[in-house]
mmCIF file of C-alpha atoms in Angstrom:
data_model
loop_
_atom_site.group_PDB
_atom_site.id
_atom_site.type_symbol
_atom_site.label_atom_id
_atom_site.label_comp_id
_atom_site.label_asym_id
_atom_site.label_seq_id
_atom_site.Cartn_x
_atom_site.Cartn_y
_atom_site.Cartn_z
ATOM 1 C CA UNK A 13 -12.162 -20.045 0.858
ATOM 2 C CA UNK A 14 -12.878 -22.924 2.322
ATOM 3 C CA UNK A 15 -10.225 -26.319 2.342
ATOM 4 C CA UNK A 16 -12.290 -28.698 0.633
ATOM 5 C CA UNK A 17 -9.479 -31.015 0.448
ATOM 6 C CA UNK A 18 -10.248 -33.716 2.979
ATOM 7 C CA UNK A 19 -5.506 -34.377 3.407
ATOM 8 C CA UNK A 20 -5.584 -30.488 5.086
ATOM 9 C CA UNK A 21 -8.690 -30.358 7.124
ATOM 10 C CA UNK A 22 -6.245 -31.975 10.182
ATOM 11 C CA UNK A 23 -7.882 -30.623 13.783
ATOM 12 C CA UNK A 24 -6.312 -26.944 14.587
ATOM 13 C CA UNK A 25 -3.975 -26.787 17.720
ATOM 14 C CA UNK A 26 -4.218 -24.270 20.073
ATOM 15 C CA UNK A 27 -2.410 -20.818 18.490
ATOM 16 C CA UNK A 28 -1.614 -18.671 21.117
ATOM 17 C CA UNK A 29 0.196 -19.183 24.412
ATOM 18 C CA UNK A 30 0.075 -17.320 27.524
ATOM 19 C CA UNK A 31 1.617 -13.982 28.387
ATOM 20 C CA UNK A 32 4.770 -14.403 28.383
ATOM 21 C CA UNK A 33 5.477 -17.392 26.693
ATOM 22 C CA UNK A 34 9.348 -16.927 24.761
ATOM 23 C CA UNK A 35 8.657 -18.975 21.573
ATOM 24 C CA UNK A 36 8.054 -17.204 18.451
ATOM 25 C CA UNK A 37 4.432 -16.357 17.602
ATOM 26 C CA UNK A 38 3.800 -16.517 21.261
ATOM 27 C CA UNK A 39 3.114 -19.876 20.431
ATOM 28 C CA UNK A 40 2.528 -23.095 22.616
ATOM 29 C CA UNK A 41 5.502 -25.104 21.957
ATOM 30 C CA UNK A 42 4.323 -28.895 21.487
ATOM 31 C CA UNK A 43 6.008 -31.655 23.588
ATOM 32 C CA UNK A 44 8.430 -33.094 22.494
ATOM 33 C CA UNK A 45 8.089 -34.897 18.783
ATOM 34 C CA UNK A 46 5.489 -33.040 16.270
ATOM 35 C CA UNK A 47 2.110 -35.164 15.986
ATOM 36 C CA UNK A 48 2.384 -37.170 12.842
ATOM 37 C CA UNK A 49 -0.258 -35.313 11.022
ATOM 38 C CA UNK A 50 1.758 -31.839 11.260
ATOM 39 C CA UNK A 51 4.644 -33.730 10.159
ATOM 40 C CA UNK A 52 3.041 -35.059 7.364
ATOM 41 C CA UNK A 53 1.428 -32.520 5.975
ATOM 42 C CA UNK A 54 4.559 -30.535 6.253
ATOM 43 C CA UNK A 55 6.025 -33.126 4.112
ATOM 44 C CA UNK A 56 3.084 -33.678 1.664
ATOM 45 C CA UNK A 57 3.497 -29.879 0.571
ATOM 46 C CA UNK A 58 7.087 -29.675 0.278
ATOM 47 C CA UNK A 59 7.063 -32.635 -1.762
ATOM 48 C CA UNK A 60 4.229 -31.098 -3.954
ATOM 49 C CA UNK A 61 6.494 -27.685 -4.068
ATOM 50 C CA UNK A 62 9.198 -29.338 -5.241
ATOM 51 C CA UNK A 63 7.545 -31.098 -7.319
ATOM 52 C CA UNK A 64 5.364 -28.917 -9.100
ATOM 53 C CA UNK A 65 6.209 -25.796 -7.983
ATOM 54 C CA UNK A 66 4.349 -22.716 -6.618
ATOM 55 C CA UNK A 67 1.803 -22.540 -9.838
ATOM 56 C CA UNK A 68 0.739 -26.230 -7.699
ATOM 57 C CA UNK A 69 -0.350 -24.065 -4.957
ATOM 58 C CA UNK A 70 -2.468 -21.466 -3.400
ATOM 59 C CA UNK A 71 -1.243 -18.680 -1.631
ATOM 60 C CA UNK A 72 -1.990 -19.969 1.986
ATOM 61 C CA UNK A 73 -0.286 -23.147 0.911
ATOM 62 C CA UNK A 74 3.084 -21.065 -0.001
ATOM 63 C CA UNK A 75 2.680 -19.059 2.978
ATOM 64 C CA UNK A 76 2.717 -21.854 4.908
ATOM 65 C CA UNK A 77 5.887 -22.866 3.930
ATOM 66 C CA UNK A 78 7.374 -19.574 4.395
ATOM 67 C CA UNK A 79 6.506 -20.476 8.520
ATOM 68 C CA UNK A 80 7.647 -23.435 8.644
ATOM 69 C CA UNK A 81 11.011 -22.098 9.099
ATOM 70 C CA UNK A 82 9.973 -19.355 11.228
ATOM 71 C CA UNK A 83 6.931 -21.128 13.551
ATOM 72 C CA UNK A 84 8.998 -25.154 13.761
ATOM 73 C CA UNK A 85 6.551 -26.574 16.046
ATOM 74 C CA UNK A 86 3.415 -25.427 15.141
ATOM 75 C CA UNK A 87 0.253 -25.854 12.417
ATOM 76 C CA UNK A 88 0.545 -22.557 11.002
ATOM 77 C CA UNK A 89 -2.019 -22.775 8.286
ATOM 78 C CA UNK A 90 -4.069 -20.443 10.387
ATOM 79 C CA UNK A 91 -1.538 -18.235 11.059
ATOM 80 C CA UNK A 92 -1.462 -18.244 7.232
ATOM 81 C CA UNK A 93 -4.916 -17.845 6.396
ATOM 82 C CA UNK A 94 -4.943 -14.632 9.110
ATOM 83 C CA UNK A 95 -2.214 -13.297 7.330
ATOM 84 C CA UNK A 96 -4.285 -13.597 3.703
ATOM 85 C CA UNK A 97 -7.114 -12.461 5.509
ATOM 86 C CA UNK A 98 -5.880 -9.563 6.060
ATOM 87 C CA UNK A 99 -3.696 -8.231 3.833
ATOM 88 C CA UNK A 100 -5.210 -10.023 0.356
ATOM 89 C CA UNK A 101 -2.902 -12.672 -1.001
ATOM 90 C CA UNK A 102 0.826 -13.728 -0.923
ATOM 91 C CA UNK A 103 2.536 -10.249 -2.537
ATOM 92 C CA UNK A 104 1.031 -7.971 0.002
ATOM 93 C CA UNK A 105 1.520 -10.288 2.630
ATOM 94 C CA UNK A 106 5.309 -10.082 1.980
ATOM 95 C CA UNK A 107 5.051 -6.504 1.514
ATOM 96 C CA UNK A 108 3.013 -5.587 4.233
ATOM 97 C CA UNK A 109 4.848 -2.706 6.823
ATOM 98 C CA UNK A 110 6.486 -4.081 9.602
ATOM 99 C CA UNK A 111 4.359 -2.676 12.234
ATOM 100 C CA UNK A 112 0.827 -3.896 10.302
ATOM 101 C CA UNK A 113 2.740 -7.561 10.300
ATOM 102 C CA UNK A 114 3.607 -7.686 14.226
ATOM 103 C CA UNK A 115 -0.357 -5.855 14.846
ATOM 104 C CA UNK A 116 -1.488 -9.283 13.314
ATOM 105 C CA UNK A 117 -2.071 -11.575 16.300
ATOM 106 C CA UNK A 118 -0.078 -14.607 15.546
ATOM 107 C CA UNK A 119 2.706 -12.693 14.493
ATOM 108 C CA UNK A 120 6.304 -12.700 15.679
ATOM 109 C CA UNK A 121 9.919 -10.922 14.792
ATOM 110 C CA UNK A 122 11.175 -14.472 13.121
ATOM 111 C CA UNK A 123 8.101 -13.905 10.937
ATOM 112 C CA UNK A 124 8.961 -10.565 9.753
ATOM 113 C CA UNK A 125 12.187 -11.491 9.814
ATOM 114 C CA UNK A 126 11.811 -14.264 7.378
ATOM 115 C CA UNK A 127 9.105 -12.294 5.102
ATOM 116 C CA UNK A 128 11.002 -9.024 4.566
ATOM 117 C CA UNK A 129 14.075 -11.498 3.763
ATOM 118 C CA UNK A 130 11.741 -13.185 1.061
ATOM 119 C CA UNK A 131 10.665 -9.700 -0.123
ATOM 120 C CA UNK A 132 13.970 -8.542 -0.487
ATOM 121 C CA UNK A 133 14.857 -11.867 -2.642
ATOM 122 C CA UNK A 134 12.572 -10.826 -4.605
ATOM 123 C CA UNK A 135 13.493 -7.393 -5.505
ATOM 124 C CA UNK A 136 17.023 -7.893 -5.624
ATOM 125 C CA UNK A 137 16.150 -10.701 -8.084
ATOM 126 C CA UNK A 138 13.944 -9.050 -9.950
ATOM 127 C CA UNK A 139 16.061 -5.703 -10.050
ATOM 128 C CA UNK A 140 19.166 -7.837 -11.264
ATOM 129 C CA UNK A 141 17.167 -8.886 -14.336
ATOM 130 C CA UNK A 142 17.234 -5.216 -15.382
ATOM 131 C CA UNK A 143 20.537 -3.639 -14.474
ATOM 132 C CA UNK A 144 23.133 -2.977 -16.999
ATOM 133 C CA UNK A 145 20.584 -3.744 -19.745
ATOM 134 C CA UNK A 146 19.334 -1.918 -22.607
ATOM 135 C CA UNK A 147 15.780 -1.179 -21.900
ATOM 136 C CA UNK A 148 13.629 -1.314 -24.460
ATOM 137 C CA UNK A 149 15.008 -4.946 -24.487
ATOM 138 C CA UNK A 150 14.015 -6.019 -21.460
ATOM 139 C CA UNK A 151 10.719 -3.394 -20.612
ATOM 140 C CA UNK A 152 8.316 -6.479 -19.630
ATOM 141 C CA UNK A 153 11.087 -6.922 -16.451
ATOM 142 C CA UNK A 154 11.280 -3.148 -16.097
ATOM 143 C CA UNK A 155 7.304 -3.245 -15.085
ATOM 144 C CA UNK A 156 7.927 -6.605 -13.775
ATOM 145 C CA UNK A 157 10.403 -5.009 -11.068
ATOM 146 C CA UNK A 158 8.302 -1.591 -10.721
ATOM 147 C CA UNK A 159 5.847 -3.534 -9.535
ATOM 148 C CA UNK A 160 7.936 -5.636 -7.584
ATOM 149 C CA UNK A 161 9.336 -2.984 -5.496
ATOM 150 C CA UNK A 162 5.994 -0.523 -5.701
ATOM 151 C CA UNK A 163 2.992 -1.883 -6.381
ATOM 152 C CA UNK A 164 1.848 -2.642 -3.042
ATOM 153 C CA UNK A 165 3.435 0.039 -0.800
ATOM 154 C CA UNK A 166 0.860 1.913 1.306
ATOM 155 C CA UNK A 167 3.222 5.379 0.825
ATOM 156 C CA UNK A 168 4.011 6.922 -2.196
ATOM 157 C CA UNK A 169 7.792 6.728 -3.418
ATOM 158 C CA UNK A 170 9.354 8.472 -6.061
ATOM 159 C CA UNK A 171 11.836 6.255 -8.026
ATOM 160 C CA UNK A 172 14.894 7.540 -11.101
ATOM 161 C CA UNK A 173 16.217 5.302 -13.297
ATOM 162 C CA UNK A 174 18.941 6.686 -15.012
ATOM 163 C CA UNK A 175 20.298 5.492 -18.669
ATOM 164 C CA UNK A 176 23.666 6.253 -20.676
ATOM 165 C CA UNK A 177 23.524 6.709 -24.366
ATOM 166 C CA UNK A 178 22.935 2.941 -25.052
ATOM 167 C CA UNK A 179 19.770 3.435 -22.964
ATOM 168 C CA UNK A 180 21.378 1.161 -20.674
ATOM 169 C CA UNK A 181 19.644 0.871 -17.051
ATOM 170 C CA UNK A 182 22.768 2.403 -14.960
ATOM 171 C CA UNK A 183 21.261 3.490 -11.916
ATOM 172 C CA UNK A 184 18.117 2.981 -10.027
ATOM 173 C CA UNK A 185 17.754 4.988 -7.149
ATOM 174 C CA UNK A 186 14.757 6.358 -4.336
ATOM 175 C CA UNK A 187 14.618 9.912 -4.719
ATOM 176 C CA UNK A 188 12.179 10.398 -2.266
ATOM 177 C CA UNK A 189 9.057 9.100 -0.064
ATOM 178 C CA UNK A 190 5.875 10.351 0.947
ATOM 179 C CA UNK A 191 2.230 10.057 2.316
ATOM 180 C CA UNK A 192 -0.310 7.971 0.609
ATOM 181 C CA UNK A 193 -1.153 10.568 -2.019
ATOM 182 C CA UNK A 194 1.588 12.729 -2.099
ATOM 183 C CA UNK A 195 5.240 12.521 -2.724
ATOM 184 C CA UNK A 196 7.621 16.095 -2.838
ATOM 185 C CA UNK A 197 9.987 16.145 -6.134
ATOM 186 C CA UNK A 198 12.070 18.920 -7.205
ATOM 187 C CA UNK A 199 13.009 19.002 -10.548
ATOM 188 C CA UNK A 200 16.181 20.488 -10.122
ATOM 189 C CA UNK A 201 17.482 18.018 -7.846
ATOM 190 C CA UNK A 202 16.423 14.809 -10.193
ATOM 191 C CA UNK A 203 18.271 16.959 -12.864
ATOM 192 C CA UNK A 204 21.215 18.012 -10.827
ATOM 193 C CA UNK A 205 21.490 13.630 -9.596
ATOM 194 C CA UNK A 206 21.207 13.279 -13.579
ATOM 195 C CA UNK A 207 24.485 15.317 -13.984
ATOM 196 C CA UNK A 208 26.302 13.159 -11.555
ATOM 197 C CA UNK A 209 26.055 10.161 -12.465
ATOM 198 C CA UNK A 210 26.275 11.019 -16.004
ATOM 199 C CA UNK A 211 23.346 9.993 -17.873
ATOM 200 C CA UNK A 212 21.774 11.159 -21.016
ATOM 201 C CA UNK A 213 18.371 9.855 -20.093
ATOM 202 C CA UNK A 214 15.851 9.126 -17.298
ATOM 203 C CA UNK A 215 12.672 7.150 -16.626
ATOM 204 C CA UNK A 216 10.165 8.518 -13.314
ATOM 205 C CA UNK A 217 8.640 5.655 -11.776
ATOM 206 C CA UNK A 218 6.172 6.647 -8.680
ATOM 207 C CA UNK A 219 3.153 4.139 -7.213
ATOM 208 C CA UNK A 220 -0.252 5.325 -6.453
ATOM 209 C CA UNK A 221 -1.599 3.968 -3.269
ATOM 210 C CA UNK A 222 -4.825 4.014 -4.180
ATOM 211 C CA UNK A 223 -4.399 1.118 -6.990
ATOM 212 C CA UNK A 224 -5.570 4.177 -9.536
ATOM 213 C CA UNK A 225 -2.464 4.942 -11.453
ATOM 214 C CA UNK A 226 -4.313 7.939 -13.257
ATOM 215 C CA UNK A 227 -2.034 10.764 -13.266
ATOM 216 C CA UNK A 228 -2.822 13.513 -10.925
ATOM 217 C CA UNK A 229 -2.801 17.149 -12.237
ATOM 218 C CA UNK A 230 -0.123 17.584 -9.293
ATOM 219 C CA UNK A 231 1.735 14.295 -12.070
ATOM 220 C CA UNK A 232 1.548 16.041 -15.080
ATOM 221 C CA UNK A 233 3.066 19.737 -14.257
ATOM 222 C CA UNK A 234 5.809 17.720 -11.809
ATOM 223 C CA UNK A 235 6.667 15.530 -15.261
ATOM 224 C CA UNK A 236 6.804 18.952 -17.426
ATOM 225 C CA UNK A 237 8.789 20.503 -15.391
ATOM 226 C CA UNK A 238 11.175 17.906 -15.092
ATOM 227 C CA UNK A 239 11.184 17.351 -19.154
ATOM 228 C CA UNK A 240 12.182 20.917 -19.855
ATOM 229 C CA UNK A 241 14.842 21.129 -16.877
ATOM 230 C CA UNK A 242 16.333 18.198 -18.943
ATOM 231 C CA UNK A 243 15.545 19.224 -22.214
ATOM 232 C CA UNK A 244 18.008 22.533 -21.433
ATOM 233 C CA UNK A 245 21.339 20.125 -20.675
ATOM 234 C CA UNK A 246 20.470 17.898 -23.106
ATOM 235 C CA UNK A 247 18.761 15.053 -20.804
ATOM 236 C CA UNK A 248 16.122 13.043 -22.299
ATOM 237 C CA UNK A 249 12.926 12.024 -20.636
ATOM 238 C CA UNK A 250 12.069 8.925 -22.081
ATOM 239 C CA UNK A 251 8.968 7.753 -19.323
ATOM 240 C CA UNK A 252 7.153 8.353 -16.198
ATOM 241 C CA UNK A 253 5.327 5.177 -15.491
ATOM 242 C CA UNK A 254 2.855 5.308 -12.260
ATOM 243 C CA UNK A 255 2.641 1.722 -10.631
ATOM 244 C CA UNK A 256 -1.039 0.654 -9.641
ATOM 245 C CA UNK A 257 -1.989 -2.174 -7.212
ATOM 246 C CA UNK A 258 -2.641 -3.945 -10.675
ATOM 247 C CA UNK A 259 -1.406 -1.797 -14.287
ATOM 248 C CA UNK A 260 0.839 0.710 -14.564
ATOM 249 C CA UNK A 261 0.188 4.192 -16.592
ATOM 250 C CA UNK A 262 2.721 4.789 -19.337
ATOM 251 C CA UNK A 263 3.044 8.648 -19.642
ATOM 252 C CA UNK A 264 4.655 7.998 -22.903
ATOM 253 C CA UNK A 265 1.914 5.666 -23.976
ATOM 254 C CA UNK A 266 -0.717 8.073 -22.695
ATOM 255 C CA UNK A 267 0.302 10.835 -24.744
ATOM 256 C CA UNK A 268 1.630 12.686 -21.780
ATOM 257 C CA UNK A 269 4.762 12.570 -23.267
#
């Protein structure tokens, strides 16, 4: 997307410094104080954010705000646009794996750290909205949390949500990680952990990095095995959610359960 606003069409400064420069992102340090056009641009963005919030800003400007702290002496608009071009959108930038972020020219340790702090904060906030609350009355918040935690991962992850007799979420645990299209899950271990936590019900959650939440035959078979193992011990399998990039699939709503 081209920047059509003349207020943001300032000339670009050199983005990268010669090898050996120790400044963040190998940036060429600006001598003395920031040029006024960069300082004014940063001030305008901060003011617009405080007055209108994130909804008043496109992704690249919100990302600029995040980069200001990590790269204090440089025009960060080119790097913000490069990150978005590389990963697609704001969510995918902050949730991108560290090795892939590090491979983007201009991204240094400070940028990666700030992005990962932001990702962790988003997940922590989303999780706080569902923990120790009845799942049925906070279902939308639960889906938001699952998408925040898992939708943009590049490998499969399998989580279990453990519920008590009142369907209150008492624990959320990652059980396994896998490849881009497979994650190993052992029904016996799932039920064993439920007994350890004195859980009465379960919700299974895993992601499909392909973006398509349609269950595979292996997904369906594994789900039925966990359901049957739980039935023997009085542990109810409420649902199995598959999280895609833009939407999720519920086994219960889709009548697989």
